[in-house]
Amino acid sequence: MMPETEPTRHARTIPPPPPGALSGRTAKPERSVRVITTIATLGALLFGYDTGVISGALPFMRDPAEEGGLGLTATTEGVVASSLVFGAAFGALLGGRLADRFGRRRAILSFAVVFFGGALGTALSPDATSMVVFRAILGLAVGGASATVPMFIAELSPAHRRGRLVSQNELMIVTGQLIAYTSNALIANFSDNEHAWRYMLGLATIPAVLLWFGMLFMPESPRWFAAKGRLGEALSVLRRIREHDAAQAELNEIVERAEEPDAGEMRLPWVRRLLMIGIVLNVGMQLTGVNAMVYLAPTLLESIGFGTKAALTTTIANGVVAVVAVSCGIYVYGRVNRRPVIITGQTGVTVALAVLGGAFLLPESTGRNYLIIAAMLAFLFFFQGAIGTGYWLVTSEIFPLRFRGRAIGIAVFAQWIAGGVVTLVVPPVIEAVGGGTTFLVFAVINLGTLIFLVKLLPETRGHTLESLERRFRSYARG
């Protein structure tokens, strides 16, 4: 194993940007970053829509084929829902490697094409087998976008705005889910077509097209350019999104980190520690039980007496709460340290799960039903405002530049595998032992995650990505 050494400062002469690279530059730097963030996070919007839309489509897909459905059982329902999640696991690994090898921008462009093909395929699926295949293909895009988009935004963002801008990724995820819930309810209530669920799934093709066209005009990450030795292009992008002097200073700092030898770095103890933290954060995100809440909310509401259409309409409240919570989270993460907000959110999620589990064990009554709905909404508020927002943010920040894509891909792969297992087993488990026991088990698991966070979660606010890397290295040296 190679010893850790300090880099040689300014080891390479930084060439000027290519002729004409800055011509026509009229937008202010911060406005440019906001535009790039908005376009890139259409990938997150698709992520949210494609994970949320299945909650409304599943009740219709349970109908027999002669009535327009796919004849799903509790088991095949879990397979259909989880196929996207397992596909997303491998999409995250693929996305991380594509982003490191070909660039963050090209990876997002590729996944936009897969989003389109997967959404169209699910809408046209003639049977459950085809649905599983196309949901898995769609999952490749969801996982790839989930690994690549936050990293892309983090690498383009100035340190003082990184929390707010990366958190916009989570806002777009929950906005996508809200759009899915709303369109599901509208289609269910106003369409008598037996294939209404196909329209729900097919709508995802529209933002996929917008993402592809939008990313054609976006720049590549300057940190990826620097890692590849393309320093003139890195400086061109930085001068587009930073003030002139700040661009040069930031590139100097990036070069110091980018030119360090990376042989064996993935095996160094301080990197393994960061990877462990990233994996626990991402697995912990899924072990909150959020997939059970997102995918199965209408099913849970039906179990306490709601009709299918009423359950779909009530689910819109989940989407509204999520959007409000993430909006609050963006405000808070822009002003407060990450660590206390995440720990507070994890505590809230754990308590909400315990209340939800206990409510399902109470005798049936109107009061019990309101308590279940209130606990679901409280869970979503704490999860979306603090956990979902904060975990994605910290994951995008903690890994070194040389293998940031690979490391994020591994962490997000673990997240989606955990999410796939949860999504696959929760429907039959709830059917076998009931919602009460299921959510109480989730509460115990989340208590363990909370203890881990208190002991090991680092603080990342107020540092450039390069200064964070120096800080983590210095911890390893003691």
Coordinates of C-alpha atoms in Angstrom, one line a residue:
M1 CA 0.0 0.0 0.0
M2 CA 1.4 3.4 -0.9
P3 CA 2.0 5.8 1.9
E4 CA -0.2 8.9 2.1
T5 CA 1.7 11.9 0.9
E6 CA 0.9 15.6 0.6
P7 CA 0.6 16.7 -3.0
T8 CA 3.0 19.0 -4.7
R9 CA 1.4 22.4 -5.0
H10 CA 0.5 23.6 -8.5
A11 CA 2.4 20.6 -10.0
R12 CA 1.0 21.4 -13.5
T13 CA 0.8 24.7 -15.4
I14 CA -2.8 25.5 -15.9
P15 CA -3.4 26.6 -19.5
P16 CA -5.8 29.4 -20.5
P17 CA -9.3 28.4 -21.5
P18 CA -9.8 27.6 -25.2
P19 CA -10.2 30.6 -27.5
G20 CA -13.8 31.9 -27.5
A21 CA -14.8 29.7 -24.6
L22 CA -16.1 32.6 -22.6
S23 CA -17.5 34.6 -25.5
G24 CA -21.2 35.5 -25.1
R25 CA -21.0 35.1 -21.3
T26 CA -23.8 37.3 -20.0
A27 CA -25.5 35.4 -17.2
K28 CA -24.4 36.0 -13.7
P29 CA -22.4 33.0 -12.3
E30 CA -25.0 32.1 -9.6
R31 CA -27.8 32.2 -12.1
S32 CA -25.9 29.8 -14.4
V33 CA -25.5 27.4 -11.5
R34 CA -29.2 27.6 -10.8
V35 CA -30.1 26.9 -14.4
I36 CA -27.8 23.9 -14.6
T37 CA -29.2 22.6 -11.3
T38 CA -32.8 22.9 -12.6
I39 CA -32.1 21.0 -15.8
A40 CA -30.0 18.3 -14.1
T41 CA -32.6 17.7 -11.4
L42 CA -35.2 16.7 -14.1
G43 CA -33.5 13.4 -13.5
A44 CA -34.6 13.5 -9.9
L45 CA -38.1 14.5 -11.0
L46 CA -38.2 11.3 -13.1
F47 CA -36.7 9.3 -10.2
G48 CA -39.6 10.6 -8.0
Y49 CA -42.3 10.1 -10.6
D50 CA -41.3 6.6 -11.5
T51 CA -41.1 5.5 -7.8
G52 CA -44.3 7.2 -6.9
V53 CA -46.5 6.3 -9.9
I54 CA -46.5 2.6 -9.1
S55 CA -48.5 3.2 -5.9
G56 CA -51.5 4.3 -8.0
A57 CA -51.0 1.8 -10.8
L58 CA -50.8 -1.3 -8.6
P59 CA -54.4 -1.4 -7.6
F60 CA -55.5 -1.4 -11.3
M61 CA -52.9 -4.0 -12.2
R62 CA -54.4 -6.4 -9.7
D63 CA -57.5 -6.6 -11.9
P64 CA -57.6 -9.7 -14.2
A65 CA -56.4 -9.4 -17.8
E66 CA -60.0 -9.4 -19.2
E67 CA -60.7 -6.2 -17.1
G68 CA -57.5 -4.4 -18.3
G69 CA -55.2 -5.4 -15.5
L70 CA -52.3 -7.9 -15.2
G71 CA -53.8 -10.2 -12.6
L72 CA -51.2 -9.4 -9.9
T73 CA -51.2 -11.3 -6.6
A74 CA -49.6 -10.0 -3.4
T75 CA -46.3 -11.8 -4.4
T76 CA -46.2 -10.6 -8.0
E77 CA -47.2 -7.1 -6.8
G78 CA -44.0 -7.1 -4.7
V79 CA -42.0 -8.4 -7.6
V80 CA -43.3 -5.6 -9.9
A81 CA -42.6 -2.9 -7.4
S82 CA -39.2 -4.2 -6.4
S83 CA -38.0 -4.9 -9.9
L84 CA -37.4 -1.1 -10.4
V85 CA -35.5 -1.0 -7.1
F86 CA -33.2 -3.9 -7.9
G87 CA -32.6 -2.4 -11.4
A88 CA -31.7 0.9 -9.7
A89 CA -29.0 -0.9 -7.6
F90 CA -27.1 -1.9 -10.7
G91 CA -27.9 1.4 -12.4
A92 CA -26.2 3.2 -9.5
L93 CA -23.0 1.1 -10.0
L94 CA -23.1 1.7 -13.7
G95 CA -23.8 5.4 -13.3
G96 CA -20.9 5.8 -11.0
R97 CA -18.5 4.2 -13.4
L98 CA -19.9 6.0 -16.4
A99 CA -19.6 9.3 -14.6
D100 CA -16.0 8.7 -13.7
R101 CA -15.0 7.4 -17.1
F102 CA -17.1 9.5 -19.6
G103 CA -18.2 12.5 -17.5
R104 CA -21.2 13.4 -15.3
R105 CA -23.0 15.1 -18.2
R106 CA -22.7 12.2 -20.7
A107 CA -23.9 9.8 -18.0
I108 CA -27.1 11.9 -17.4
L109 CA -27.7 12.1 -21.1
S110 CA -27.5 8.3 -21.4
F111 CA -29.9 7.8 -18.5
A112 CA -32.4 10.2 -20.1
V113 CA -32.7 7.8 -23.0
V114 CA -33.1 4.8 -20.7
F115 CA -35.8 6.7 -18.8
F116 CA -37.7 7.2 -22.0
G117 CA -37.5 3.6 -23.2
G118 CA -38.3 2.2 -19.8
A119 CA -41.4 4.4 -19.2
L120 CA -42.7 3.6 -22.7
G121 CA -42.1 -0.1 -22.2
T122 CA -44.0 -0.2 -18.8
A123 CA -46.9 1.7 -20.3
L124 CA -47.2 -0.9 -23.2
S125 CA -46.5 -4.1 -21.2
P126 CA -48.9 -6.9 -22.1
D127 CA -48.2 -9.0 -19.0
A128 CA -46.6 -9.2 -15.6
T129 CA -43.3 -10.6 -17.0
S130 CA -42.9 -7.7 -19.5
M131 CA -43.7 -5.2 -16.7
V132 CA -41.0 -6.6 -14.5
V133 CA -38.4 -6.4 -17.3
F134 CA -39.3 -2.8 -18.3
R135 CA -39.5 -1.8 -14.6
A136 CA -36.0 -3.2 -14.2
I137 CA -34.8 -1.2 -17.2
L138 CA -36.4 1.9 -15.8
G139 CA -34.6 1.1 -12.6
L140 CA -31.2 1.4 -14.3
A141 CA -32.1 5.0 -15.1
V142 CA -33.4 5.7 -11.7
G143 CA -30.3 4.3 -10.0
G144 CA -27.9 6.0 -12.4
A145 CA -29.6 9.4 -12.0
S146 CA -29.7 8.9 -8.2
A147 CA -25.9 8.4 -8.1
T148 CA -24.9 10.9 -10.8
V149 CA -27.2 14.0 -10.4
P150 CA -26.3 15.0 -6.8
M151 CA -22.6 14.5 -7.5
F152 CA -22.8 16.6 -10.6
I153 CA -24.6 19.4 -8.7
A154 CA -22.2 19.2 -5.7
E155 CA -19.2 19.5 -8.1
L156 CA -20.6 22.6 -9.7
S157 CA -21.8 24.3 -6.6
P158 CA -19.9 26.9 -4.6
A159 CA -19.3 25.7 -1.0
H160 CA -21.6 28.3 0.6
R161 CA -24.5 27.2 -1.6
R162 CA -23.8 23.5 -2.0
G163 CA -26.3 22.5 0.7
R164 CA -29.2 24.4 -0.9
L165 CA -28.4 23.4 -4.5
V166 CA -27.8 19.7 -3.8
S167 CA -31.0 19.6 -1.7
Q168 CA -33.0 20.8 -4.7
N169 CA -32.4 17.2 -6.0
E170 CA -34.6 15.9 -3.2
L171 CA -37.2 18.6 -3.8
M172 CA -37.5 17.5 -7.4
I173 CA -37.8 13.8 -6.3
V174 CA -40.7 14.6 -4.0
T175 CA -42.2 17.0 -6.6
G176 CA -42.1 14.1 -9.1
Q177 CA -43.9 11.9 -6.5
L178 CA -46.5 14.6 -5.9
I179 CA -47.1 14.9 -9.7
A180 CA -47.4 11.1 -9.8
Y181 CA -49.9 11.0 -6.9
T182 CA -51.9 13.9 -8.4
S183 CA -52.0 12.4 -12.0
N184 CA -52.9 9.0 -10.6
A185 CA -55.9 10.5 -8.7
L186 CA -57.0 12.5 -11.7
I187 CA -56.8 9.6 -14.1
A188 CA -58.5 7.2 -11.6
N189 CA -61.3 9.6 -10.9
F190 CA -62.0 11.0 -14.4
S191 CA -61.1 8.1 -16.7
D192 CA -63.3 5.0 -17.0
N193 CA -60.8 3.4 -19.3
E194 CA -59.7 0.0 -18.1
H195 CA -56.1 0.8 -19.1
A196 CA -55.9 4.0 -17.1
W197 CA -52.8 2.7 -15.3
R198 CA -51.0 2.7 -18.6
Y199 CA -51.5 6.5 -19.0
M200 CA -50.1 6.9 -15.4
L201 CA -46.9 5.1 -16.4
G202 CA -46.5 6.6 -19.8
L203 CA -46.5 10.2 -18.7
A204 CA -42.9 9.8 -17.5
T205 CA -41.7 9.9 -21.1
I206 CA -42.3 13.7 -21.2
P207 CA -39.7 14.8 -18.6
A208 CA -37.3 12.2 -20.0
V209 CA -37.3 14.1 -23.3
L210 CA -36.9 17.4 -21.6
L211 CA -33.9 16.1 -19.6
W212 CA -32.2 14.9 -22.7
F213 CA -32.6 18.1 -24.6
G214 CA -31.7 20.3 -21.6
M215 CA -28.5 18.4 -20.8
L216 CA -27.3 18.9 -24.4
F217 CA -26.6 22.6 -23.5
M218 CA -25.2 22.0 -20.0
P219 CA -21.4 22.1 -19.2
E220 CA -19.4 19.2 -17.8
S221 CA -18.3 19.2 -14.2
P222 CA -15.0 21.2 -13.9
R223 CA -13.8 18.7 -11.3
W224 CA -14.2 15.8 -13.8
F225 CA -12.2 17.8 -16.4
A226 CA -9.5 18.5 -13.8
A227 CA -9.3 14.8 -12.8
K228 CA -8.8 14.0 -16.5
G229 CA -6.0 16.6 -16.8
R230 CA -8.2 18.9 -19.0
L231 CA -7.5 22.0 -17.0
G232 CA -8.2 24.6 -19.7
E233 CA -11.8 23.2 -20.0
A234 CA -12.1 23.0 -16.2
L235 CA -11.2 26.7 -16.0
S236 CA -13.6 27.6 -18.8
V237 CA -16.5 26.0 -16.9
L238 CA -15.5 27.6 -13.6
R239 CA -15.4 31.0 -15.1
R240 CA -18.9 30.5 -16.4
I241 CA -20.2 29.6 -12.9
R242 CA -17.8 31.6 -10.6
E243 CA -16.4 35.1 -10.4
H244 CA -13.1 35.4 -12.3
D245 CA -10.7 35.4 -9.3
A246 CA -12.6 32.7 -7.5
A247 CA -12.5 30.5 -10.5
Q248 CA -8.7 30.5 -10.7
A249 CA -8.3 29.9 -6.9
E250 CA -10.8 27.1 -6.9
L251 CA -9.1 25.4 -9.8
N252 CA -5.7 25.6 -8.0
E253 CA -7.3 23.8 -5.0
I254 CA -8.9 21.2 -7.3
V255 CA -5.6 20.5 -9.0
E256 CA -3.9 19.8 -5.7
R257 CA -6.3 17.0 -5.0
A258 CA -6.7 15.7 -8.5
E259 CA -3.0 15.1 -9.0
E260 CA -2.5 13.0 -5.9
P261 CA -1.7 9.4 -6.7
D262 CA -4.7 7.2 -6.3
A263 CA -3.2 3.8 -6.4
G264 CA -4.8 1.7 -3.7
E265 CA -6.7 4.6 -2.2
M266 CA -10.0 2.7 -2.1
R267 CA -8.3 0.4 0.4
L268 CA -6.9 3.1 2.7
P269 CA -8.5 3.0 6.2
W270 CA -9.8 6.6 6.1
V271 CA -11.5 5.9 2.7
R272 CA -13.0 2.6 4.0
R273 CA -14.4 4.5 6.9
L274 CA -16.0 7.1 4.6
L275 CA -17.4 4.2 2.4
M276 CA -18.8 2.6 5.5
I277 CA -20.5 5.8 6.5
G278 CA -21.9 6.3 2.9
I279 CA -23.2 2.7 2.8
V280 CA -24.9 3.0 6.3
L281 CA -26.5 6.3 5.3
N282 CA -27.9 4.9 2.1
V283 CA -29.0 1.5 3.5
G284 CA -30.5 3.4 6.5
M285 CA -32.5 5.6 4.2
Q286 CA -34.3 2.5 2.8
L287 CA -34.6 0.8 6.2
T288 CA -36.7 3.7 7.4
G289 CA -39.5 1.9 5.5
V290 CA -40.0 4.8 3.2
N291 CA -40.5 2.5 0.2
A292 CA -43.4 0.8 2.1
M293 CA -44.8 4.3 2.6
V294 CA -44.3 5.5 -1.0
Y295 CA -45.2 2.4 -3.0
L296 CA -47.9 1.0 -0.7
A297 CA -49.6 4.1 0.8
P298 CA -52.9 3.5 -1.2
T299 CA -52.8 -0.2 -0.2
L300 CA -52.3 0.7 3.5
L301 CA -55.2 3.2 3.3
E302 CA -57.4 0.6 1.7
S303 CA -56.6 -1.7 4.6
I304 CA -58.2 0.7 7.0
G305 CA -61.3 1.1 5.0
F306 CA -60.6 3.6 2.2
G307 CA -61.9 2.8 -1.3
T308 CA -59.3 2.6 -4.1
K309 CA -60.2 6.1 -5.5
A310 CA -60.4 7.7 -2.1
A311 CA -57.0 6.1 -1.1
L312 CA -55.4 7.5 -4.2
T313 CA -56.8 11.0 -3.6
T314 CA -55.8 10.9 0.1
T315 CA -52.2 9.9 -1.0
I316 CA -51.9 13.4 -2.6
A317 CA -51.6 14.7 1.0
N318 CA -48.4 12.6 1.3
G319 CA -46.9 14.3 -1.7
V320 CA -47.9 17.8 -0.4
V321 CA -46.3 17.1 3.0
A322 CA -43.2 15.8 1.3
V323 CA -42.8 18.9 -0.9
V324 CA -43.4 21.2 2.1
A325 CA -40.9 19.2 4.2
V326 CA -38.1 19.3 1.6
S327 CA -38.7 23.0 1.0
C328 CA -38.2 23.5 4.8
G329 CA -35.1 21.2 4.6
I330 CA -33.5 23.2 1.8
Y331 CA -33.9 26.4 3.9
V332 CA -32.5 24.7 7.1
Y333 CA -29.6 22.9 5.4
G334 CA -28.6 26.3 3.8
R335 CA -28.2 27.8 7.3
V336 CA -27.6 25.0 9.9
N337 CA -25.0 22.2 10.2
R338 CA -25.9 18.9 8.6
R339 CA -25.3 16.7 11.6
P340 CA -27.8 18.0 14.1
V341 CA -30.6 18.2 11.4
I342 CA -30.0 14.6 10.3
I343 CA -30.0 13.3 13.9
T344 CA -33.2 15.2 14.7
G345 CA -34.8 13.8 11.5
Q346 CA -33.8 10.3 12.4
T347 CA -35.2 10.6 15.8
G348 CA -38.5 11.9 14.4
V349 CA -38.7 9.1 11.9
T350 CA -38.1 6.5 14.7
V351 CA -40.8 7.9 16.9
A352 CA -43.3 8.2 14.0
L353 CA -42.7 4.5 13.0
A354 CA -43.3 3.4 16.6
V355 CA -46.6 5.4 16.8
L356 CA -47.7 4.1 13.4
G357 CA -47.0 0.5 14.4
G358 CA -48.8 0.9 17.7
A359 CA -51.8 2.5 15.9
F360 CA -52.2 -0.5 13.7
L361 CA -52.5 -2.7 16.8
L362 CA -55.4 -0.6 18.2
P363 CA -59.0 -1.7 17.8
E364 CA -60.6 -0.3 14.6
S365 CA -62.1 3.1 15.0
T366 CA -62.2 6.5 13.3
G367 CA -59.7 7.9 15.9
R368 CA -57.3 5.0 15.1
N369 CA -57.5 5.7 11.4
Y370 CA -56.7 9.4 11.9
L371 CA -53.8 8.5 14.1
I372 CA -52.4 6.2 11.3
I373 CA -52.7 9.0 8.8
A374 CA -51.1 11.5 11.1
A375 CA -48.2 9.1 11.9
M376 CA -47.7 8.5 8.1
L377 CA -47.6 12.3 7.5
A378 CA -45.2 12.9 10.4
F379 CA -42.9 10.1 9.2
L380 CA -42.9 11.7 5.7
F381 CA -42.2 15.2 7.1
F382 CA -39.2 14.0 9.1
F383 CA -37.9 11.7 6.4
Q384 CA -38.2 14.1 3.4
G385 CA -37.2 17.3 5.3
A386 CA -34.1 15.9 7.1
I387 CA -33.3 12.3 6.2
G388 CA -33.8 12.1 2.5
T389 CA -32.4 15.6 1.9
G390 CA -29.5 15.2 4.3
Y391 CA -28.4 11.7 3.3
W392 CA -28.2 12.5 -0.4
L393 CA -26.3 15.7 0.5
V394 CA -23.7 14.1 2.7
T395 CA -23.2 11.2 0.3
S396 CA -22.4 13.7 -2.5
E397 CA -19.8 15.5 -0.4
I398 CA -17.7 13.0 1.5
F399 CA -15.8 11.0 -1.2
P400 CA -12.4 12.0 -2.8
L401 CA -12.5 13.2 -6.4
R402 CA -10.4 10.5 -8.0
F403 CA -13.1 7.8 -7.4
R404 CA -16.1 9.8 -6.3
G405 CA -18.3 8.3 -8.9
R406 CA -17.4 4.7 -8.0
A407 CA -17.7 5.3 -4.3
I408 CA -21.1 7.0 -4.6
G409 CA -22.2 4.2 -7.0
I410 CA -21.3 1.6 -4.3
A411 CA -23.1 3.4 -1.6
V412 CA -26.2 4.0 -3.7
F413 CA -26.1 0.4 -4.9
A414 CA -26.3 -0.7 -1.3
Q415 CA -29.3 1.6 -0.8
W416 CA -31.2 0.2 -3.7
I417 CA -30.5 -3.4 -2.8
A418 CA -31.8 -2.7 0.7
G419 CA -34.8 -0.9 -0.9
G420 CA -35.5 -3.8 -3.2
V421 CA -35.5 -6.3 -0.3
V422 CA -37.9 -4.0 1.7
T423 CA -40.2 -3.5 -1.3
L424 CA -40.2 -7.2 -2.1
V425 CA -41.0 -8.5 1.4
V426 CA -43.2 -5.8 2.9
P427 CA -46.4 -6.6 1.0
P428 CA -46.5 -10.3 2.0
V429 CA -45.2 -9.5 5.5
I430 CA -47.9 -7.0 6.1
E431 CA -50.4 -9.5 4.8
A432 CA -49.0 -12.2 7.1
V433 CA -48.4 -10.3 10.4
G434 CA -50.1 -6.9 9.9
G435 CA -48.9 -3.4 9.6
G436 CA -48.5 -2.9 13.4
T437 CA -45.7 -5.5 13.8
T438 CA -44.1 -4.5 10.5
F439 CA -43.7 -0.9 11.4
L440 CA -42.6 -1.6 15.0
V441 CA -39.7 -3.7 13.5
F442 CA -38.8 -0.7 11.3
A443 CA -38.8 1.5 14.5
V444 CA -36.2 -0.8 16.2
I445 CA -34.0 -0.9 13.1
N446 CA -34.1 2.9 12.9
L447 CA -33.1 3.2 16.6
G448 CA -29.9 1.4 15.6
T449 CA -29.3 3.8 12.7
L450 CA -29.7 6.7 15.1
I451 CA -27.0 5.3 17.5
F452 CA -24.6 5.0 14.5
L453 CA -25.2 8.6 13.4
V454 CA -24.6 10.0 16.9
K455 CA -21.3 8.1 17.0
L456 CA -19.9 8.5 13.5
L457 CA -21.7 11.0 11.3
P458 CA -19.2 13.8 10.2
E459 CA -20.0 17.4 9.7
T460 CA -19.6 18.7 6.1
R461 CA -21.1 22.1 6.0
G462 CA -18.9 25.1 5.3
H463 CA -16.1 23.3 3.5
T464 CA -15.2 22.9 -0.2
L465 CA -15.1 19.3 -1.4
E466 CA -11.3 19.5 -1.5
S467 CA -11.0 20.9 2.0
L468 CA -13.2 18.0 3.2
E469 CA -10.8 15.6 1.6
R470 CA -7.9 17.2 3.4
R471 CA -9.8 17.1 6.7
F472 CA -10.7 13.4 6.4
R473 CA -7.1 12.6 5.5
S474 CA -5.8 14.5 8.5
Y475 CA -8.2 12.5 10.8
A476 CA -6.6 9.3 9.5
R477 CA -3.1 10.6 10.5
G478 CA -4.3 11.6 13.9

